[in-house]
Every structure is written in C-alpha cells, then in structure tokens.
C-alpha cells in the first residue's frame, strides 16, 4: 500500500523531529556445452525493503509460494493466499492448503536491516524466519505471547522515564500532522489519500498558522498544540483508522499496532510504554477513546465519523 511506503520514508527521514513480497527463487536453465553440463546457481532477487503499515502493512512479510515452472498453469497454489509464516501445499486430492513454512527454507538476510526482534528478546534473521517460527508455535502458550517487537536486531532499550513519556505524544502529534501534509503534497495519482481525507488535510495544509515541519523545541510543540488544537484532531483519528484494519472494529490489537510500533521503537525508547499505557483498562485492546486521550484530545472531540 503506497500510503505506508511514503509513511515509512517520512519516518526514516524525519525521525519524528526528536530533540510489513519476496519473489520465489527460480531455477536457471541447464545448458550443455561440449558434453559438459553447467548449472548456474539459483539467483535470489533482491527484496524490496519497506514495501507495505504504517500498511509497513505487516502483511508485506508474507512468504512466497514455491512454484514449479512446468506446472505453473495447473498449480492450484498460484492464486491461493496464505498468511505470514505459511506456504501453500497440495494435499493428496490436489487441493491447496496452508502449512507452516520451515524456517530453514527462508532466504538468508542480506543485512542487519532485515533482522527482526521478537517479544521473546530473540533476534530473527528475517521476517520470514520470525513468522515461520511463530506459525510452528501456534496453539501453544509461547506462540500466543510471541509477537514482532521491532525492526532490527534486539538491543538494549533505555527505560522510559515519566517526564520523557509526557514529551512523546508532543512529537508524535506533530509528526502525524506532517506525514499527512506530505502525503497530500505527493498525492498526484490520487491513491495515497481518498477524497474525504484530502479535503480534511487541505484545510491543514492551507492554514497559514500551521507550524512547518522542523526540529522544534518541546515548548513550541506544546504551545502550537494549545493554539492550533483543531489541526491535530484529524491526524490522530486518521492514524487510528490506518491501523484498525484486521478487523476494522474500533479497537487496536498488538498486531495492528505493530506497523507503527516496530519501526519506531529503535528510535523512540518510550514507544512501548506509551502504547501500553494507552490501554487504560488493561484489556489488551486500545479503543479509539483511549487512543485519542493518549494524544491529548478532548473527550468531546472523539468522533468515529473522522475514521474515513
């Protein structure tokens, strides 16, 4: 989804102004040269990084389906989709079914940027290795607790102090507003924002009082939120709607939050604590009302009709 591609580019470049499909390997043909058979090594196409959340959908971590070239036309697995960590296989009746992928069949990582850190504090070589491992643990207590924590190898994350936690939503609000403005500016093909969204963002974009993107002090961010409060209402609702997809039920699960959390944690050490404390009733779900309160919106300004 192009919204998330742009979103992640904004994330990496801007870093919140602080003071997530791989092609299968195909076999190369065998050539006979002077009675000597030369077999070229299989070539792995380079994985496109960041193609998805914030739709980084975590869905871009879906694994490829092995396809035998000569059976392409008759392979029922061709158009059969399996979720992350699973691949399609045919049963005895030639019916496609999804089975857990063997982690050993996952392509090796080409760099540290492909590593994933799980909530078990274990570094997985690639997202393929992580989701294949999680699939194998389905139905177990360990598997239920295992989630993608953040992108990159596991590392020490500094504890988030109380005063730092109060600062986090200031940068986050400003960042979300600037992400929307950037999407509006780049939306030449009309597929980054829908018409209703563009009308909302246009008002922000054309407002002469809008604080331009930059490395602003926390005092200035707090003052701008107070003076231009209405500019932040829609960005907060928009982000909730972008995450609330599977299913779109008005609640965010750990998995739905992952496309936003996973890239942020290595840069913003208060990310995990922030989202944990957003769940004020500790039911493992973040409702729209809880989300809005985390970003400082007033109760009367929470509006489900802004999820457009």
Short mmCIF file of C-alpha atoms in Angstrom, two decimals:
data_model
loop_
_atom_site.label_atom_id
_atom_site.label_comp_id
_atom_site.label_asym_id
_atom_site.label_seq_id
_atom_site.Cartn_x
_atom_site.Cartn_y
_atom_site.Cartn_z
CA UNK A 1 0.00 0.00 0.00
CA UNK A 2 1.64 3.22 -1.18
CA UNK A 3 0.43 5.16 1.85
CA UNK A 4 2.70 3.09 4.00
CA UNK A 5 5.65 3.29 1.69
CA UNK A 6 5.54 7.09 1.90
CA UNK A 7 4.77 6.84 5.58
CA UNK A 8 7.91 4.85 6.31
CA UNK A 9 10.02 7.15 4.17
CA UNK A 10 8.75 10.06 6.24
CA UNK A 11 9.51 8.07 9.39
CA UNK A 12 13.10 7.30 8.49
CA UNK A 13 13.86 10.80 7.20
CA UNK A 14 12.14 12.87 9.79
CA UNK A 15 12.58 10.61 12.86
CA UNK A 16 9.70 12.46 14.44
CA UNK A 17 11.78 15.64 14.81
CA UNK A 18 13.04 14.21 18.11
CA UNK A 19 15.20 16.96 20.44
CA UNK A 20 5.18 -5.31 6.53
CA UNK A 21 6.58 -9.53 -1.01
CA UNK A 22 9.55 -11.55 -1.82
CA UNK A 23 9.89 -13.25 -5.23
CA UNK A 24 10.46 -17.01 -5.14
CA UNK A 25 13.75 -18.45 -6.29
CA UNK A 26 13.57 -19.77 -9.81
CA UNK A 27 15.90 -22.32 -11.25
CA UNK A 28 18.08 -21.21 -14.17
CA UNK A 29 18.04 -23.45 -17.24
CA UNK A 30 20.74 -26.08 -17.74
CA UNK A 31 22.93 -25.67 -20.80
CA UNK A 32 25.06 -28.33 -22.49
CA UNK A 33 28.47 -27.09 -23.56
CA UNK A 34 30.87 -29.55 -25.21
CA UNK A 35 29.27 -32.52 -23.42
CA UNK A 36 29.84 -30.80 -20.08
CA UNK A 37 26.76 -29.79 -18.12
CA UNK A 38 26.98 -26.39 -16.48
CA UNK A 39 24.30 -25.49 -13.96
CA UNK A 40 24.02 -21.86 -12.98
CA UNK A 41 23.36 -21.13 -9.32
CA UNK A 42 19.79 -20.07 -8.45
CA UNK A 43 19.50 -16.32 -8.27
CA UNK A 44 17.60 -14.65 -5.45
CA UNK A 45 16.01 -11.37 -6.44
CA UNK A 46 16.65 -8.54 -4.04
CA UNK A 47 13.87 -7.98 -1.55
CA UNK A 48 12.21 -4.60 -1.71
CA UNK A 49 12.59 -3.10 1.73
CA UNK A 50 9.74 -1.14 3.25
CA UNK A 51 7.13 -2.14 0.68
CA UNK A 52 3.71 -2.43 2.64
CA UNK A 53 1.64 -0.09 7.62
CA UNK A 54 2.07 2.39 8.90
CA UNK A 55 0.45 -0.80 5.74
CA UNK A 56 4.99 -1.27 6.61
CA UNK A 57 1.45 -3.42 6.44
CA UNK A 58 2.91 -6.13 8.43
CA UNK A 59 1.37 -8.01 5.51
CA UNK A 60 4.48 -7.37 3.42
CA UNK A 61 6.14 -10.09 5.44
CA UNK A 62 4.03 -12.76 3.70
CA UNK A 63 6.19 -15.52 2.35
CA UNK A 64 6.49 -16.59 -1.26
CA UNK A 65 4.90 -19.75 -2.66
CA UNK A 66 7.20 -22.26 -4.31
CA UNK A 67 6.13 -22.74 -7.92
CA UNK A 68 7.39 -25.46 -10.25
CA UNK A 69 7.82 -23.74 -13.59
CA UNK A 70 6.50 -26.54 -15.76
CA UNK A 71 3.32 -26.85 -13.67
CA UNK A 72 2.50 -23.12 -13.50
CA UNK A 73 -0.76 -23.38 -15.41
CA UNK A 74 -2.03 -26.35 -13.38
CA UNK A 75 -0.83 -25.32 -9.93
CA UNK A 76 -3.83 -24.52 -7.68
CA UNK A 77 -1.44 -22.81 -5.24
CA UNK A 78 -0.79 -19.98 -7.68
CA UNK A 79 -3.71 -17.84 -6.57
CA UNK A 80 -4.08 -19.34 -3.09
CA UNK A 81 -3.09 -16.88 -0.37
CA UNK A 82 -1.55 -17.98 2.90
CA UNK A 83 -0.92 -15.73 5.88
CA UNK A 84 2.52 -14.82 7.15
CA UNK A 85 4.61 -17.80 8.14
CA UNK A 86 2.70 -20.27 5.97
CA UNK A 87 3.10 -21.59 2.43
CA UNK A 88 0.73 -23.37 0.11
CA UNK A 89 0.95 -27.11 -0.46
CA UNK A 90 -1.32 -29.58 -2.24
CA UNK A 91 -2.92 -32.47 -0.37
CA UNK A 92 -3.49 -35.93 -1.85
CA UNK A 93 -6.56 -34.67 -3.67
CA UNK A 94 -4.58 -31.85 -5.28
CA UNK A 95 -6.38 -29.33 -3.06
CA UNK A 96 -4.34 -26.34 -1.87
CA UNK A 97 -3.82 -25.85 1.84
CA UNK A 98 -1.64 -23.64 4.01
CA UNK A 99 1.05 -25.20 6.16
CA UNK A 100 3.73 -23.68 8.36
CA UNK A 101 6.89 -22.84 6.48
CA UNK A 102 10.13 -24.47 7.59
CA UNK A 103 12.36 -21.61 8.84
CA UNK A 104 15.35 -23.33 7.20
CA UNK A 105 13.79 -22.66 3.79
CA UNK A 106 13.76 -18.88 4.36
CA UNK A 107 16.28 -16.89 2.31
CA UNK A 108 19.24 -15.59 4.35
CA UNK A 109 19.34 -11.94 5.39
CA UNK A 110 21.33 -9.57 3.20
CA UNK A 111 21.95 -7.11 6.04
CA UNK A 112 21.02 -6.14 9.57
CA UNK A 113 18.10 -4.09 8.27
CA UNK A 114 16.29 -7.39 7.61
CA UNK A 115 16.64 -8.62 11.19
CA UNK A 116 13.57 -8.66 13.44
CA UNK A 117 13.43 -8.59 17.23
CA UNK A 118 10.68 -10.68 18.81
CA UNK A 119 8.97 -10.07 22.11
CA UNK A 120 10.98 -13.06 23.36
CA UNK A 121 14.05 -10.77 23.04
CA UNK A 122 15.43 -13.04 20.32
CA UNK A 123 16.80 -11.71 17.04
CA UNK A 124 15.38 -13.46 13.98
CA UNK A 125 17.41 -13.34 10.79
CA UNK A 126 14.47 -12.12 8.67
CA UNK A 127 10.73 -11.60 8.98
CA UNK A 128 10.35 -14.92 7.15
CA UNK A 129 12.24 -16.72 9.93
CA UNK A 130 10.20 -14.93 12.59
CA UNK A 131 6.74 -15.70 11.20
CA UNK A 132 7.67 -19.27 10.27
CA UNK A 133 8.80 -19.81 13.88
CA UNK A 134 5.63 -18.21 15.24
CA UNK A 135 3.50 -20.40 12.98
CA UNK A 136 5.17 -23.56 14.31
CA UNK A 137 4.23 -22.44 17.85
CA UNK A 138 0.53 -21.89 17.06
CA UNK A 139 -1.71 -23.24 19.79
CA UNK A 140 0.96 -23.01 22.46
CA UNK A 141 1.33 -20.51 25.28
CA UNK A 142 4.72 -19.45 23.93
CA UNK A 143 3.29 -18.90 20.47
CA UNK A 144 0.41 -16.83 21.83
CA UNK A 145 2.84 -14.48 23.57
CA UNK A 146 5.30 -14.20 20.69
CA UNK A 147 4.93 -11.04 18.59
CA UNK A 148 7.14 -8.89 16.42
CA UNK A 149 8.56 -6.27 18.79
CA UNK A 150 10.56 -4.05 16.45
CA UNK A 151 12.50 -3.91 13.21
CA UNK A 152 16.23 -4.59 13.56
CA UNK A 153 18.33 -6.81 15.84
CA UNK A 154 17.44 -6.91 19.51
CA UNK A 155 19.30 -4.34 21.56
CA UNK A 156 19.16 -2.59 24.91
CA UNK A 157 16.25 -0.14 25.04
CA UNK A 158 16.61 2.53 27.70
CA UNK A 159 13.80 2.72 30.28
CA UNK A 160 11.28 5.47 29.57
CA UNK A 161 11.15 7.99 32.40
CA UNK A 162 7.90 9.72 33.41
CA UNK A 163 8.97 13.11 32.09
CA UNK A 164 10.01 11.54 28.77
CA UNK A 165 6.66 9.80 28.49
CA UNK A 166 4.90 13.19 28.67
CA UNK A 167 7.07 14.50 25.84
CA UNK A 168 6.46 11.58 23.47
CA UNK A 169 2.90 12.49 22.32
CA UNK A 170 4.00 16.07 21.58
CA UNK A 171 6.44 14.86 18.92
CA UNK A 172 4.08 12.13 17.77
CA UNK A 173 1.18 14.52 17.15
CA UNK A 174 3.35 16.89 15.17
CA UNK A 175 4.81 14.01 13.19
CA UNK A 176 1.39 12.60 12.24
CA UNK A 177 0.27 16.03 11.06
CA UNK A 178 3.38 16.41 8.90
CA UNK A 179 3.02 12.89 7.48
CA UNK A 180 -0.49 13.76 6.29
CA UNK A 181 0.69 17.04 4.78
CA UNK A 182 3.48 15.18 2.95
CA UNK A 183 1.02 12.62 1.59
CA UNK A 184 -1.24 15.44 0.42
CA UNK A 185 1.65 17.15 -1.38
CA UNK A 186 2.73 13.94 -3.12
CA UNK A 187 -0.73 12.59 -3.94
CA UNK A 188 -0.52 13.15 -7.69
CA UNK A 189 -2.08 9.80 -8.56
CA UNK A 190 -4.98 10.17 -6.10
CA UNK A 191 -4.24 6.88 -4.35
CA UNK A 192 -2.44 8.00 -1.19
CA UNK A 193 -5.46 9.71 0.33
CA UNK A 194 -9.14 9.40 -0.52
CA UNK A 195 -11.23 12.43 -1.40
CA UNK A 196 -12.66 12.91 2.09
CA UNK A 197 -9.20 12.69 3.63
CA UNK A 198 -7.77 15.18 1.16
CA UNK A 199 -10.48 17.71 1.99
CA UNK A 200 -9.56 17.45 5.68
CA UNK A 201 -5.82 17.70 5.06
CA UNK A 202 -6.25 20.56 2.59
CA UNK A 203 -7.58 22.75 5.41
CA UNK A 204 -4.47 21.97 7.46
CA UNK A 205 -2.13 22.43 4.50
CA UNK A 206 -3.55 25.85 3.58
CA UNK A 207 -3.77 27.17 7.13
CA UNK A 208 -1.21 29.98 7.45
CA UNK A 209 -0.89 29.30 11.18
CA UNK A 210 0.37 25.74 10.59
CA UNK A 211 3.69 25.03 12.27
CA UNK A 212 6.03 23.92 9.49
CA UNK A 213 7.96 20.68 9.86
CA UNK A 214 11.27 21.09 11.65
CA UNK A 215 13.32 20.33 14.73
CA UNK A 216 11.15 22.25 17.18
CA UNK A 217 11.55 22.52 20.92
CA UNK A 218 9.06 20.76 23.16
CA UNK A 219 7.87 24.13 24.45
CA UNK A 220 7.00 25.24 20.93
CA UNK A 221 5.22 21.95 20.16
CA UNK A 222 3.17 22.27 23.34
CA UNK A 223 2.28 25.89 22.56
CA UNK A 224 1.29 25.04 18.99
CA UNK A 225 -0.97 22.23 20.20
CA UNK A 226 -2.67 24.68 22.54
CA UNK A 227 -3.09 27.43 19.93
CA UNK A 228 -3.85 25.23 16.89
CA UNK A 229 -5.55 22.33 18.62
CA UNK A 230 -8.05 21.72 15.79
CA UNK A 231 -5.25 20.90 13.35
CA UNK A 232 -4.37 17.81 15.35
CA UNK A 233 -7.81 16.23 15.68
CA UNK A 234 -7.98 14.64 12.24
CA UNK A 235 -4.36 13.33 12.10
CA UNK A 236 -4.90 11.43 15.35
CA UNK A 237 -8.14 9.89 14.03
CA UNK A 238 -6.55 9.16 10.64
CA UNK A 239 -3.70 7.17 12.17
CA UNK A 240 -6.12 5.10 14.22
CA UNK A 241 -8.10 4.28 11.07
CA UNK A 242 -4.93 3.30 9.20
CA UNK A 243 -4.03 0.79 11.89
CA UNK A 244 -7.53 -0.56 12.61
CA UNK A 245 -7.71 -2.88 9.60
CA UNK A 246 -7.74 -6.53 10.65
CA UNK A 247 -10.57 -6.31 11.53
CA UNK A 248 -11.83 -2.71 11.45
CA UNK A 249 -13.71 -2.96 14.73
CA UNK A 250 -12.77 0.21 16.63
CA UNK A 251 -10.02 -1.49 18.64
CA UNK A 252 -6.28 -1.85 18.08
CA UNK A 253 -4.58 -5.13 18.94
CA UNK A 254 -0.86 -5.63 19.45
CA UNK A 255 -0.64 -6.95 15.88
CA UNK A 256 -2.48 -3.94 14.43
CA UNK A 257 -0.21 -1.56 16.33
CA UNK A 258 2.89 -3.35 15.06
CA UNK A 259 3.24 -1.43 11.76
CA UNK A 260 3.61 1.78 13.77
CA UNK A 261 5.45 0.45 16.80
CA UNK A 262 8.01 -1.77 15.06
CA UNK A 263 9.84 0.97 13.12
CA UNK A 264 9.57 3.50 15.97
CA UNK A 265 10.94 1.57 18.94
CA UNK A 266 14.63 1.66 17.88
CA UNK A 267 14.40 5.48 17.56
CA UNK A 268 11.92 6.34 20.34
CA UNK A 269 12.53 4.37 23.51
CA UNK A 270 9.22 5.49 25.05
CA UNK A 271 7.17 3.87 22.27
CA UNK A 272 6.40 0.61 24.07
CA UNK A 273 5.47 2.23 27.39
CA UNK A 274 3.34 4.83 25.60
CA UNK A 275 1.18 2.27 23.82
CA UNK A 276 0.97 0.05 26.89
CA UNK A 277 -0.34 2.92 28.99
CA UNK A 278 -2.81 3.90 26.28
CA UNK A 279 -4.64 0.70 27.20
CA UNK A 280 -6.03 2.23 30.36
CA UNK A 281 -8.36 -0.68 31.19
CA UNK A 282 -5.60 -3.25 30.52
CA UNK A 283 -7.81 -5.41 28.30
CA UNK A 284 -5.09 -5.79 25.61
CA UNK A 285 -7.06 -3.56 23.21
CA UNK A 286 -6.70 0.17 22.56
CA UNK A 287 -10.10 1.71 21.85
CA UNK A 288 -10.50 4.92 19.86
CA UNK A 289 -11.36 6.82 23.05
CA UNK A 290 -8.18 5.54 24.75
CA UNK A 291 -6.10 6.36 21.67
CA UNK A 292 -7.42 9.92 21.47
CA UNK A 293 -6.84 10.50 25.18
CA UNK A 294 -3.22 9.35 24.79
CA UNK A 295 -2.65 12.15 22.29
CA UNK A 296 -4.35 14.77 24.44
CA UNK A 297 -7.62 15.12 22.52
CA UNK A 298 -10.67 16.22 24.46
CA UNK A 299 -13.40 13.64 25.03
CA UNK A 300 -15.98 15.70 23.11
CA UNK A 301 -13.71 15.72 20.04
CA UNK A 302 -13.54 11.95 19.66
CA UNK A 303 -15.57 11.22 16.54
CA UNK A 304 -15.83 7.84 14.80
CA UNK A 305 -17.02 9.64 11.68
CA UNK A 306 -13.48 11.00 11.27
CA UNK A 307 -12.24 7.47 10.56
CA UNK A 308 -12.56 7.98 6.79
#
